[in-house]
Coordinates of C-alpha atoms in Angstrom, one line a residue:
X25 CA -52.1 50.8 -6.0
X26 CA -54.2 48.3 -4.7
X27 CA -52.9 45.5 -7.1
X28 CA -49.3 46.1 -6.1
X29 CA -51.1 45.3 -2.8
X30 CA -52.6 42.4 -4.1
X31 CA -49.9 40.9 -4.7
X32 CA -47.4 41.5 -2.3
X33 CA -50.1 39.7 0.1
X34 CA -49.8 37.6 -2.5
X35 CA -46.1 36.9 -2.3
X36 CA -46.2 36.6 1.1
X37 CA -48.9 34.0 1.2
X38 CA -46.7 31.8 -0.9
X39 CA -44.3 31.8 1.0
X40 CA -45.5 31.3 4.4
X41 CA -47.3 28.3 2.8
X42 CA -43.5 27.0 1.1
X43 CA -42.5 27.5 4.8
X44 CA -44.7 25.1 6.3
X45 CA -44.9 22.5 3.8
X46 CA -42.7 19.7 4.0
X47 CA -42.1 16.4 3.0
X48 CA -41.4 12.9 3.6
X49 CA -40.9 9.4 2.6
X50 CA -39.3 6.2 4.2
X51 CA -39.2 2.9 3.1
X52 CA -39.0 -0.4 5.3
X53 CA -38.0 -3.6 4.3
X54 CA -38.4 -6.9 6.3
X55 CA -37.1 -10.0 5.3
X56 CA -40.2 -13.0 6.1
X57 CA -40.0 -16.2 6.6
X58 CA -40.7 -19.1 4.1
X59 CA -39.1 -16.5 1.8
X60 CA -40.4 -13.2 1.4
X61 CA -39.9 -9.3 1.8
X62 CA -42.4 -7.1 3.4
X63 CA -41.9 -3.6 1.8
X64 CA -43.8 -0.6 2.8
X65 CA -43.0 2.9 1.1
X66 CA -44.6 6.0 3.4
X67 CA -45.1 9.1 2.2
X68 CA -45.9 12.3 4.1
X69 CA -46.8 15.4 2.4
X70 CA -47.7 18.6 4.6
X71 CA -49.1 22.1 3.8
X72 CA -50.3 24.5 6.4
X73 CA -54.2 25.1 6.7
X74 CA -54.3 28.7 5.4
X75 CA -52.3 27.9 2.9
X76 CA -54.9 24.9 2.1
X77 CA -57.9 26.6 2.5
X78 CA -56.4 29.3 -0.2
X79 CA -56.1 26.9 -2.4
X80 CA -52.0 27.4 -2.1
X81 CA -51.2 24.5 -3.3
X82 CA -47.5 22.8 -3.2
X83 CA -46.3 19.3 -1.7
X84 CA -50.4 17.9 -1.3
X85 CA -51.9 18.4 -5.4
X86 CA -54.5 20.6 -6.8
X87 CA -56.7 18.1 -7.6
X88 CA -57.4 16.3 -4.7
X89 CA -57.0 19.3 -2.3
X90 CA -60.2 20.9 -4.9
X91 CA -62.3 17.5 -4.2
X92 CA -62.2 18.0 -0.9
X93 CA -63.3 21.2 -0.5
X94 CA -65.9 20.9 -2.7
X95 CA -67.5 17.7 -1.6
X96 CA -66.3 19.9 2.8
X97 CA -64.6 16.5 3.1
X98 CA -62.7 17.4 6.4
X99 CA -61.2 13.1 6.4
X100 CA -60.5 10.8 4.1
X101 CA -59.4 7.6 4.1
X102 CA -59.1 5.2 0.8
X103 CA -57.8 2.0 0.7
X104 CA -56.4 -0.5 -2.5
X105 CA -55.6 -4.1 -1.1
X106 CA -55.4 -7.3 -3.1
X107 CA -54.2 -11.1 -2.0
X108 CA -54.6 -12.5 1.4
X109 CA -52.6 -11.5 4.4
X110 CA -50.4 -14.8 6.1
X111 CA -50.6 -14.0 9.8
X112 CA -50.2 -17.1 10.6
X113 CA -46.5 -17.4 8.9
X114 CA -45.7 -13.2 8.4
X115 CA -47.3 -12.0 11.7
X116 CA -48.4 -9.2 12.9
X117 CA -49.6 -6.8 10.1
X118 CA -47.4 -3.9 8.9
X119 CA -48.7 -0.6 10.9
X120 CA -51.3 -2.1 13.1
X121 CA -53.7 -2.7 10.3
X122 CA -54.4 1.0 9.8
X123 CA -53.3 1.5 6.9
X124 CA -54.7 -1.8 5.4
X125 CA -58.3 -2.0 3.4
X126 CA -60.8 -4.9 2.3
X127 CA -60.1 -7.0 -0.9
X128 CA -61.0 -4.5 -3.4
X129 CA -61.7 -1.3 -2.5
X130 CA -62.5 0.5 0.5
X131 CA -63.4 4.8 1.3
X132 CA -64.3 6.3 4.3
X133 CA -64.5 10.1 5.4
X134 CA -65.9 12.6 7.4
X135 CA -68.7 15.1 5.6
X136 CA -68.9 18.1 7.1
X137 CA -73.2 18.9 6.3
X138 CA -75.8 19.4 8.2
X139 CA -78.3 17.2 7.7
X140 CA -77.3 13.2 6.9
X141 CA -79.4 14.1 3.4
X142 CA -76.7 16.7 2.6
X143 CA -73.8 14.8 3.8
X144 CA -75.2 11.7 1.4
X145 CA -74.9 14.1 -1.5
X146 CA -71.6 15.5 -0.7
X147 CA -71.1 11.8 -0.7
X148 CA -71.5 11.3 -3.6
X149 CA -70.2 13.9 -5.3
X150 CA -67.3 12.7 -3.7
X151 CA -67.2 8.8 -5.0
X152 CA -67.8 9.8 -8.3
X153 CA -65.2 13.1 -8.6
X154 CA -62.3 10.5 -6.8
X155 CA -63.2 7.5 -9.2
X156 CA -62.4 10.2 -12.3
X157 CA -58.9 10.6 -9.9
X158 CA -57.6 7.1 -9.7
X159 CA -59.3 5.3 -12.6
X160 CA -61.4 2.9 -10.2
X161 CA -65.6 2.3 -9.9
X162 CA -66.1 4.7 -7.3
X163 CA -68.9 5.7 -8.9
X164 CA -70.3 2.3 -8.1
X165 CA -70.6 2.8 -4.0
X166 CA -74.5 4.3 -3.7
X167 CA -76.9 3.9 -1.0
X168 CA -76.5 -0.4 -1.2
X169 CA -72.5 0.3 -0.7
X170 CA -73.1 2.9 1.9
X171 CA -72.9 2.5 5.5
X172 CA -72.5 4.8 9.0
X173 CA -70.0 2.7 11.3
X174 CA -70.9 4.0 15.1
X175 CA -67.9 2.5 16.9
X176 CA -65.6 0.9 14.5
X177 CA -64.0 4.4 12.6
X178 CA -63.0 7.3 14.7
X179 CA -61.3 10.6 13.1
X180 CA -57.5 10.3 13.0
X181 CA -57.0 14.1 13.0
X182 CA -57.5 17.0 14.9
X183 CA -60.6 18.0 14.9
X184 CA -62.9 21.6 16.7
X185 CA -65.6 20.6 18.6
X186 CA -67.4 22.7 17.3
X187 CA -66.6 21.3 13.8
X188 CA -67.7 17.8 15.3
X189 CA -71.1 17.5 15.8
X190 CA -71.6 18.3 11.9
X191 CA -69.1 15.7 11.0
X192 CA -71.0 12.8 9.3
X193 CA -69.0 9.2 9.1
X194 CA -69.6 7.6 5.5
X195 CA -67.8 3.6 4.5
X196 CA -68.2 2.5 1.1
X197 CA -66.8 -0.6 -0.5
X198 CA -66.4 -3.1 -3.4
X199 CA -64.7 -6.1 -2.7
X200 CA -65.5 -6.5 -7.0
X201 CA -63.4 -4.0 -8.0
X202 CA -59.4 -5.0 -9.3
X203 CA -56.8 -3.3 -8.3
X204 CA -54.6 -2.9 -11.9
X205 CA -52.0 -0.4 -13.3
X206 CA -54.5 2.1 -13.8
X207 CA -54.9 3.1 -10.0
X208 CA -50.7 2.8 -8.6
X209 CA -50.2 5.3 -11.9
X210 CA -52.3 8.5 -11.0
X211 CA -51.4 7.4 -7.5
X212 CA -47.5 8.1 -8.7
X213 CA -48.8 11.3 -10.1
X214 CA -49.7 13.0 -6.7
X215 CA -46.0 12.6 -5.2
X216 CA -43.2 15.0 -5.7
X217 CA -41.5 13.2 -7.7
X218 CA -44.0 11.3 -9.9
X219 CA -41.9 8.6 -9.0
X220 CA -39.3 9.5 -11.3
X221 CA -37.0 9.8 -8.3
X222 CA -36.3 9.0 -4.5
X223 CA -38.1 5.9 -2.7
X224 CA -40.9 5.9 -5.3
X225 CA -38.6 5.8 -7.8
X226 CA -39.0 1.5 -7.1
X227 CA -42.8 1.4 -7.8
X228 CA -43.5 -0.6 -11.1
X229 CA -46.9 -2.3 -11.9
X230 CA -45.1 -5.1 -12.9
X231 CA -43.6 -6.1 -10.1
X232 CA -46.4 -4.8 -7.0
X233 CA -49.1 -6.5 -8.4
X234 CA -47.1 -9.6 -9.5
X235 CA -46.8 -9.4 -5.0
X236 CA -48.4 -12.1 -2.7
X237 CA -50.1 -9.5 -1.1
X238 CA -50.2 -5.4 -1.5
X239 CA -51.7 -2.7 -0.5
X240 CA -52.2 1.1 -1.2
X241 CA -53.1 3.5 0.9
X242 CA -54.1 7.6 0.8
X243 CA -54.8 9.4 4.2
X244 CA -55.7 13.1 4.2
X245 CA -56.5 14.6 7.8
X246 CA -56.1 18.0 10.1
X247 CA -53.3 17.7 12.4
X248 CA -52.9 20.4 15.2
X249 CA -49.7 20.0 17.5
X250 CA -50.0 21.0 21.0
X251 CA -46.2 22.6 20.7
X252 CA -47.6 24.9 17.9
X253 CA -50.0 27.1 17.0
X254 CA -50.8 26.6 13.4
X255 CA -52.6 23.4 12.0
X256 CA -51.4 21.1 8.9
X257 CA -53.5 18.5 6.5
X258 CA -51.6 16.1 6.1
X259 CA -52.1 13.8 3.5
X260 CA -49.9 10.1 3.9
X261 CA -49.7 7.9 1.3
X262 CA -48.7 4.2 2.2
X263 CA -48.0 1.2 0.1
X264 CA -46.8 -1.9 2.1
X265 CA -46.5 -5.7 -0.4
X266 CA -44.9 -9.1 0.4
X267 CA -43.0 -10.1 -2.2
X268 CA -41.3 -13.3 -3.1
X269 CA -37.3 -13.3 -3.1
X270 CA -37.3 -17.0 -5.0
X271 CA -40.3 -15.4 -7.6
X272 CA -39.2 -11.8 -7.6
X273 CA -35.3 -12.7 -8.8
X274 CA -36.3 -14.6 -12.0
X275 CA -35.4 -12.9 -15.4
X276 CA -38.5 -10.9 -17.4
X277 CA -36.9 -13.1 -20.5
X278 CA -37.1 -16.3 -18.7
X279 CA -39.8 -16.2 -15.9
X280 CA -40.8 -20.1 -15.9
X281 CA -39.2 -21.7 -13.2
X282 CA -37.3 -25.2 -13.1
X283 CA -35.6 -27.3 -11.1
X284 CA -31.8 -26.4 -9.6
X285 CA -28.8 -28.6 -11.5
X286 CA -28.0 -31.5 -9.2
X287 CA -24.6 -29.8 -8.4
X288 CA -25.8 -26.4 -7.2
X289 CA -28.1 -28.7 -4.4
X290 CA -27.6 -27.9 -0.3
X291 CA -28.2 -31.5 1.1
X292 CA -29.1 -32.0 4.7
X293 CA -26.2 -34.7 5.5
X294 CA -28.1 -35.5 9.0
X295 CA -30.1 -37.2 7.2
X296 CA -29.6 -41.2 8.1
X297 CA -30.1 -41.8 4.3
X298 CA -27.4 -38.9 3.0
X299 CA -25.5 -40.6 0.5
X300 CA -23.4 -39.5 -2.2
X301 CA -26.9 -40.3 -5.1
X302 CA -29.7 -39.2 -2.7
X303 CA -30.0 -35.7 -1.6
X304 CA -33.0 -33.9 0.8
X305 CA -32.2 -30.6 0.1
X306 CA -32.3 -27.8 2.2
X307 CA -34.6 -25.4 2.0
X308 CA -32.7 -22.5 1.0
X309 CA -35.2 -19.9 0.1
X310 CA -34.7 -18.0 3.5
X311 CA -30.9 -17.6 3.3
X312 CA -30.6 -16.6 -0.3
X313 CA -29.1 -13.4 -1.4
X314 CA -30.6 -10.7 -2.7
X315 CA -30.2 -6.7 -3.5
X316 CA -32.6 -3.8 -4.8
X317 CA -32.5 -3.9 -8.5
X318 CA -33.2 -8.0 -8.0
X319 CA -36.5 -6.9 -5.8
X320 CA -37.3 -4.6 -8.0
X321 CA -35.6 -4.3 -10.9
X322 CA -33.5 -1.4 -10.8
X323 CA -32.0 0.9 -8.3
X324 CA -33.1 4.0 -6.7
X325 CA -32.9 6.9 -8.4
X326 CA -31.0 9.9 -5.9
X327 CA -33.0 11.3 -3.5
X328 CA -36.0 13.3 -4.0
X329 CA -36.5 17.2 -3.6
X330 CA -32.8 17.5 -3.2
X331 CA -33.1 21.5 -3.9
X332 CA -35.7 22.0 -1.1
X333 CA -33.0 24.2 1.0
X334 CA -36.0 23.9 3.6
X335 CA -35.7 20.6 4.0
X336 CA -33.3 17.8 6.0
X337 CA -31.6 15.3 5.5
X338 CA -33.5 12.3 5.9
X339 CA -33.1 8.4 6.4
X340 CA -35.2 7.1 3.3
X341 CA -34.2 3.4 3.7
X342 CA -34.7 0.9 6.5
X343 CA -33.8 -2.7 6.4
X344 CA -35.0 -5.3 10.0
X345 CA -32.9 -7.4 10.3
X346 CA -30.4 -8.7 13.2
X347 CA -26.8 -6.4 13.6
X348 CA -24.2 -9.1 12.9
X349 CA -26.3 -9.3 9.3
X350 CA -23.8 -7.4 7.0
X351 CA -25.4 -5.6 4.0
X352 CA -23.2 -3.9 1.4
X353 CA -24.6 -0.5 0.3
X354 CA -24.0 2.6 -2.4
X355 CA -20.6 4.6 -1.4
X356 CA -22.8 7.9 -0.9
X357 CA -25.0 6.7 1.4
X358 CA -24.6 7.3 5.4
X359 CA -26.1 4.8 7.5
X360 CA -27.5 5.0 11.1
X361 CA -28.1 1.5 13.4
X362 CA -30.4 1.2 15.8
X363 CA -29.8 -1.8 18.4
X364 CA -33.4 -0.9 20.3
X365 CA -35.6 -1.9 16.9
X366 CA -33.2 -4.5 15.1
X367 CA -33.0 -2.1 12.3
X368 CA -30.5 0.0 9.9
X369 CA -31.4 2.9 8.0
X370 CA -29.6 5.1 5.4
X371 CA -29.5 9.0 4.3
X372 CA -30.0 8.6 0.1
X373 CA -27.0 10.3 -1.5
X374 CA -28.7 13.8 -3.4
X375 CA -27.2 12.4 -7.0
X376 CA -26.7 9.2 -8.6
X377 CA -28.2 5.4 -7.4
X378 CA -28.5 4.2 -4.6
X379 CA -28.3 -0.1 -4.6
X380 CA -28.3 -1.8 -0.9
X381 CA -27.4 -6.3 -0.8
X382 CA -28.1 -8.4 0.8
X383 CA -25.7 -11.2 1.3
X384 CA -26.5 -14.9 1.9
X385 CA -27.4 -15.2 5.5
X386 CA -28.0 -18.7 7.7
X387 CA -31.8 -19.4 7.7
X388 CA -31.7 -18.8 11.6
X389 CA -30.9 -14.8 11.5
X390 CA -34.2 -13.9 10.8
X391 CA -35.8 -11.6 13.0
X392 CA -38.7 -13.2 13.8
X393 CA -41.8 -11.0 13.0
X394 CA -44.2 -10.3 16.3
X395 CA -47.4 -12.7 16.4
X396 CA -50.9 -11.1 16.2
X397 CA -52.9 -9.7 19.1
X398 CA -56.2 -11.9 16.9
X399 CA -56.5 -14.6 14.2
X400 CA -59.6 -14.0 12.5
X401 CA -61.2 -16.2 9.5
X402 CA -64.9 -16.6 8.1
X403 CA -66.4 -18.1 5.9
X404 CA -69.8 -19.6 4.3
X405 CA -72.0 -22.5 5.8
X406 CA -74.8 -24.9 4.3
X407 CA -76.1 -25.6 1.0
X408 CA -78.8 -24.9 -1.5
X409 CA -79.8 -21.7 -3.4
X410 CA -82.6 -20.7 -0.3
X411 CA -80.1 -20.1 2.8
X412 CA -77.1 -20.2 4.2
X413 CA -74.9 -19.4 6.9
X414 CA -71.9 -17.9 7.9
X415 CA -69.0 -18.3 10.3
X416 CA -66.4 -16.7 11.6
X417 CA -63.5 -18.0 13.9
X418 CA -62.3 -15.5 16.5
X419 CA -59.3 -17.0 18.2
X420 CA -57.3 -15.2 21.5
X421 CA -53.5 -16.7 21.2
X422 CA -52.9 -14.5 24.5
X423 CA -52.7 -17.3 27.2
X424 CA -53.7 -14.5 30.1
X425 CA -55.3 -11.6 28.9
X426 CA -58.7 -11.1 27.2
X427 CA -58.9 -9.3 24.3
X428 CA -62.6 -6.8 23.2
X429 CA -62.5 -6.0 19.8
X430 CA -65.3 -3.9 17.2
X431 CA -66.6 -6.4 15.3
X432 CA -68.2 -4.7 12.2
X433 CA -70.2 -6.4 9.1
X434 CA -71.4 -5.2 5.7
X435 CA -73.8 -7.1 4.1
X436 CA -76.2 -6.4 0.6
X437 CA -79.3 -5.8 0.9
X438 CA -80.4 -10.0 -1.1
X439 CA -78.2 -10.9 2.1
X440 CA -80.8 -11.1 4.8
X441 CA -79.4 -12.3 7.9
X442 CA -81.7 -13.6 11.2
X443 CA -80.1 -12.0 14.1
X444 CA -82.5 -14.4 16.3
X445 CA -79.7 -16.7 15.0
X446 CA -77.0 -15.4 16.2
X447 CA -74.6 -17.0 18.6
X448 CA -71.3 -16.6 20.0
X449 CA -69.6 -20.0 21.5
X450 CA -65.9 -20.3 23.1
X451 CA -64.4 -23.3 21.7
X452 CA -62.8 -25.0 25.7
X453 CA -64.0 -26.6 28.8
X454 CA -65.1 -23.5 30.4
X455 CA -67.3 -21.9 28.0
X456 CA -68.3 -18.5 29.0
X457 CA -71.9 -17.6 27.9
X458 CA -73.2 -15.6 24.8
X459 CA -73.7 -12.6 27.6
X460 CA -70.4 -12.6 28.4
X461 CA -69.3 -12.5 24.8
X462 CA -71.3 -10.5 23.0
X463 CA -71.0 -7.1 25.5
X464 CA -73.0 -4.8 22.8
X465 CA -75.4 -5.2 18.9
X466 CA -76.1 -2.9 16.8
X467 CA -77.8 -3.9 13.7
X468 CA -79.5 -1.8 11.1
X469 CA -81.7 -4.1 9.0
X470 CA -81.9 -3.8 5.1
X471 CA -84.0 -2.5 2.8
X472 CA -84.9 -4.0 -0.9
X473 CA -82.6 -1.6 -3.7
X474 CA -82.1 1.3 -1.2
X475 CA -79.8 0.3 1.8
X476 CA -77.6 -3.0 2.7
X477 CA -77.3 -3.9 6.4
X478 CA -74.6 -3.3 8.7
X479 CA -73.9 -5.5 12.1
X480 CA -71.6 -4.2 15.0
X481 CA -70.9 -6.6 17.3
X482 CA -68.6 -5.5 20.9
X483 CA -66.9 -9.2 21.7
X484 CA -64.5 -10.5 24.4
X485 CA -62.9 -13.1 23.2
X486 CA -61.3 -14.9 26.8
X487 CA -57.6 -16.1 26.6
X488 CA -56.4 -18.7 25.1
X489 CA -59.3 -19.2 23.2
X490 CA -61.6 -19.7 20.0
X491 CA -65.3 -17.7 19.6
X492 CA -67.2 -19.4 17.2
X493 CA -69.5 -16.8 15.7
X494 CA -72.4 -18.0 13.4
X495 CA -75.8 -16.6 12.1
X496 CA -78.8 -17.9 8.8
X497 CA -79.6 -15.7 6.1
X498 CA -81.5 -16.1 3.5
X499 CA -80.4 -15.5 -0.1
X500 CA -83.4 -12.8 -2.1
X501 CA -84.0 -13.3 -5.7
X502 CA -82.7 -10.9 -8.0
X503 CA -84.3 -9.5 -10.8
X504 CA -82.7 -10.5 -14.3
X505 CA -81.2 -7.6 -15.4
X506 CA -79.4 -7.1 -11.6
X507 CA -77.1 -9.7 -12.7
X508 CA -73.6 -9.0 -13.5
X509 CA -72.0 -10.7 -17.2
X510 CA -70.5 -13.0 -15.4
X511 CA -73.6 -14.1 -12.9
X512 CA -72.5 -17.6 -12.3
X513 CA -69.2 -16.2 -11.2
X514 CA -71.3 -14.9 -7.7
X515 CA -71.2 -12.0 -5.9
X516 CA -68.8 -10.8 -3.3
X517 CA -69.2 -9.8 -0.2
X518 CA -67.3 -7.6 2.2
X519 CA -64.6 -8.5 4.6
X520 CA -65.5 -8.1 8.2
X521 CA -63.5 -5.0 9.5
X522 CA -62.2 -5.7 13.5
X523 CA -61.4 -3.0 15.5
X524 CA -59.1 -4.2 18.9
X525 CA -60.0 -2.1 21.9
X526 CA -57.1 -0.9 23.5
X527 CA -57.4 0.0 27.4
X528 CA -53.8 1.6 27.3
X529 CA -53.9 4.2 24.9
X530 CA -56.9 6.0 23.5
X531 CA -55.0 7.8 20.6
X532 CA -57.3 6.4 17.6
X533 CA -54.0 7.2 15.4
X534 CA -52.5 4.2 17.4
X535 CA -55.7 1.1 17.0
X536 CA -55.1 -1.9 15.2
X537 CA -57.3 -2.9 12.9
X538 CA -57.6 -6.2 10.5
X539 CA -60.1 -7.5 8.5
X540 CA -61.5 -11.3 7.2
X541 CA -61.1 -11.5 3.2
X542 CA -63.8 -11.5 1.1
X543 CA -66.2 -14.3 0.3
X544 CA -68.2 -15.3 -2.6
X545 CA -72.0 -15.8 -2.1
X546 CA -74.1 -18.0 -4.8
X547 CA -77.3 -16.8 -5.3
X548 CA -79.8 -18.4 -7.6
X549 CA -78.7 -17.7 -11.0
X550 CA -82.0 -18.4 -14.3
X551 CA -80.2 -19.6 -16.9
X552 CA -80.0 -17.0 -19.6
X553 CA -79.3 -19.0 -22.7
X554 CA -83.1 -19.7 -22.1
X555 CA -83.9 -16.3 -22.8
X556 CA -81.7 -15.3 -25.2
X557 CA -83.7 -18.5 -27.2
X558 CA -87.4 -17.8 -26.8
X559 CA -86.3 -14.3 -28.0
X560 CA -84.6 -15.5 -31.2
X561 CA -87.8 -17.7 -31.8
X562 CA -90.2 -15.5 -31.3
X563 CA -89.1 -12.6 -33.3
X564 CA -88.7 -15.4 -37.0
X565 CA -91.9 -16.2 -35.7
X566 CA -93.1 -13.0 -36.1
X567 CA -90.7 -11.5 -39.0
X568 CA -92.6 -15.2 -40.7
X569 CA -96.0 -14.0 -39.6
X570 CA -95.7 -10.2 -40.1
X571 CA -94.4 -10.4 -43.7
X572 CA -97.1 -13.3 -45.1
X573 CA -100.0 -11.0 -43.7
X574 CA -97.9 -7.6 -44.7
X575 CA -97.6 -9.0 -48.1
X576 CA -101.6 -10.7 -48.5
X577 CA -102.7 -6.6 -47.8
X578 CA -100.4 -4.7 -49.0
X579 CA -99.7 -6.4 -52.2
X580 CA -102.1 -6.8 -55.1
X581 CA -102.0 -10.2 -56.9
X582 CA -102.6 -9.6 -61.1
X583 CA -103.1 -12.5 -63.8
X584 CA -99.8 -12.4 -66.6
X585 CA -103.2 -11.7 -69.2
X586 CA -105.1 -9.2 -67.8
X587 CA -102.3 -6.9 -67.5
X588 CA -102.3 -4.3 -70.6
X589 CA -100.4 -4.2 -73.4
X590 CA -98.6 -7.7 -72.7
X591 CA -99.0 -10.5 -75.5
X592 CA -99.0 -13.9 -73.3
X593 CA -98.6 -15.8 -77.3
X594 CA -95.3 -14.2 -77.9
X595 CA -93.9 -15.0 -74.2
X596 CA -95.2 -19.1 -74.3
X597 CA -93.3 -18.2 -78.2
X598 CA -90.1 -17.2 -76.5
X599 CA -90.0 -19.6 -73.4
X600 CA -90.1 -22.4 -76.4
X601 CA -88.0 -21.6 -78.3
X602 CA -85.2 -21.2 -75.5
X603 CA -86.4 -24.5 -74.6
X604 CA -85.5 -25.4 -78.3
X605 CA -82.4 -24.2 -77.9
X606 CA -81.7 -26.3 -75.0
X607 CA -82.9 -29.2 -76.3
X608 CA -80.6 -28.7 -79.3
X609 CA -77.4 -28.7 -77.1
X610 CA -77.8 -31.4 -75.4
X611 CA -78.9 -33.6 -77.9
X612 CA -76.0 -33.2 -79.4
X613 CA -73.6 -33.6 -76.9
X614 CA -75.0 -37.0 -77.0
X615 CA -74.4 -37.8 -80.4
X616 CA -70.6 -36.8 -79.9
X617 CA -70.3 -39.4 -77.5
X618 CA -71.5 -42.2 -78.9
X619 CA -69.4 -41.4 -82.1
X620 CA -66.2 -41.2 -79.6
X621 CA -67.7 -44.5 -78.0
X622 CA -67.5 -46.6 -82.1
X623 CA -64.9 -45.1 -83.3
X624 CA -62.8 -46.4 -79.2

């Protein structure tokens, strides 16, 4: 009877879990200036909080769920990024920069624990587990690469008031990590269709990692809707990439770019020197036609989870183009237009393939991307192997509104900044004082080989001006065992994280982020060939000296006439006989040669 009762309860829980579960995916295509295309893949998997705690997994993978439960992680954010976002040409970042990470790998999470030591132990457990799951070097995030930001990040999920005091935020970066196909494959395995159907069938490692900029993000958080009594666990996976249309259209068997034939050139006839033998070619990269098969190498293979009767058809593919632009799609798809956003969305057919083709268009018919609210760039200054400096340029393009943000930097322990040299100066005629620019400072100094430097600044940039933020630092001397194999390349410094503060919205999910590029720090590097030469020479000398001394101490030298049973006279006779035979053969050969010469 107890077994029957347990079976019925298990079936009810499974049904409830299937009812509360939900899966959603969408692809947004946005043509950018200069012949680029932004492709944003978004996947959402939901499960009820009750089924998640009871380990009834359906859309959220069991491998991820058990790691979070074992490490007591309530909210997780993981980023894999490479390339550089060109804000001047491409405009604002997708998702407001919330789904973007710094170069390499970036991870931050809220871990539940009673003490800081317990939270750090669970943080290390989480890093090691995610390292094996995503084939990344997350296990190298130790105490020297871990920080605890105060105001840069806030929980995006809905956490109870009783659990918030026990949540510890930990943040780690690996700017040296190279993102490759080994990270994409486990990312796709977390999806319900495993990249075999739906928009995930377009994700290919050759196309993704050939992009000018790409970012993969995983966000897991609890969500408690206000109109519902039950909370859910939301897992959101995002892939953003900027593709060069002309480069993506090159065939795999002939990827080398070649000049356009003269008969296919489109000349600018407005030039005064235009003639039959002189041509100034027009830039047609923005106006060229393309299709999903041209860009990604394949069309979309049907829709994902078509056998789920609880799921309603949703708009899976959207493209942001002017309303007058013509688009060719498969016949079985359903189109919906949104004039306010200047985009069109399509519902994928349940079976078959979906193809989208954008014919050749006017170069001026591209939707202008929105301008970013802030421009940021960071670089090294100074020279020499002992000291250096960091310079960050922060530009506010707004002509009438000041902008406030949090500037967060994580520096390695061997890069020791001088806080008294921290200076912020506005580059304009009416420059405000440094106190008006930097309103608050949080500085946590580094400890050698224990933790890095943490610097958080709250900065306000006046309208239509640029602020130059500078400080000096000292370079530490490392032990020779602490250098990487390619020591002369340098050491990667993590990008700075900027969170723009908004006065209109207090929702953390609507926060705007941007990150600077990573830096390459050159440290005093010893000549590793000299220790090698010293080791080889010392080993040779030691071997010769040891061998000679060992022979003198161990071996016993005895004269030949002192050996018992040995006839020295017979030995001499044998040597003389052998020498005589050799002499006779040599003389006979000389006689034969003399006779041959006489005969000639």
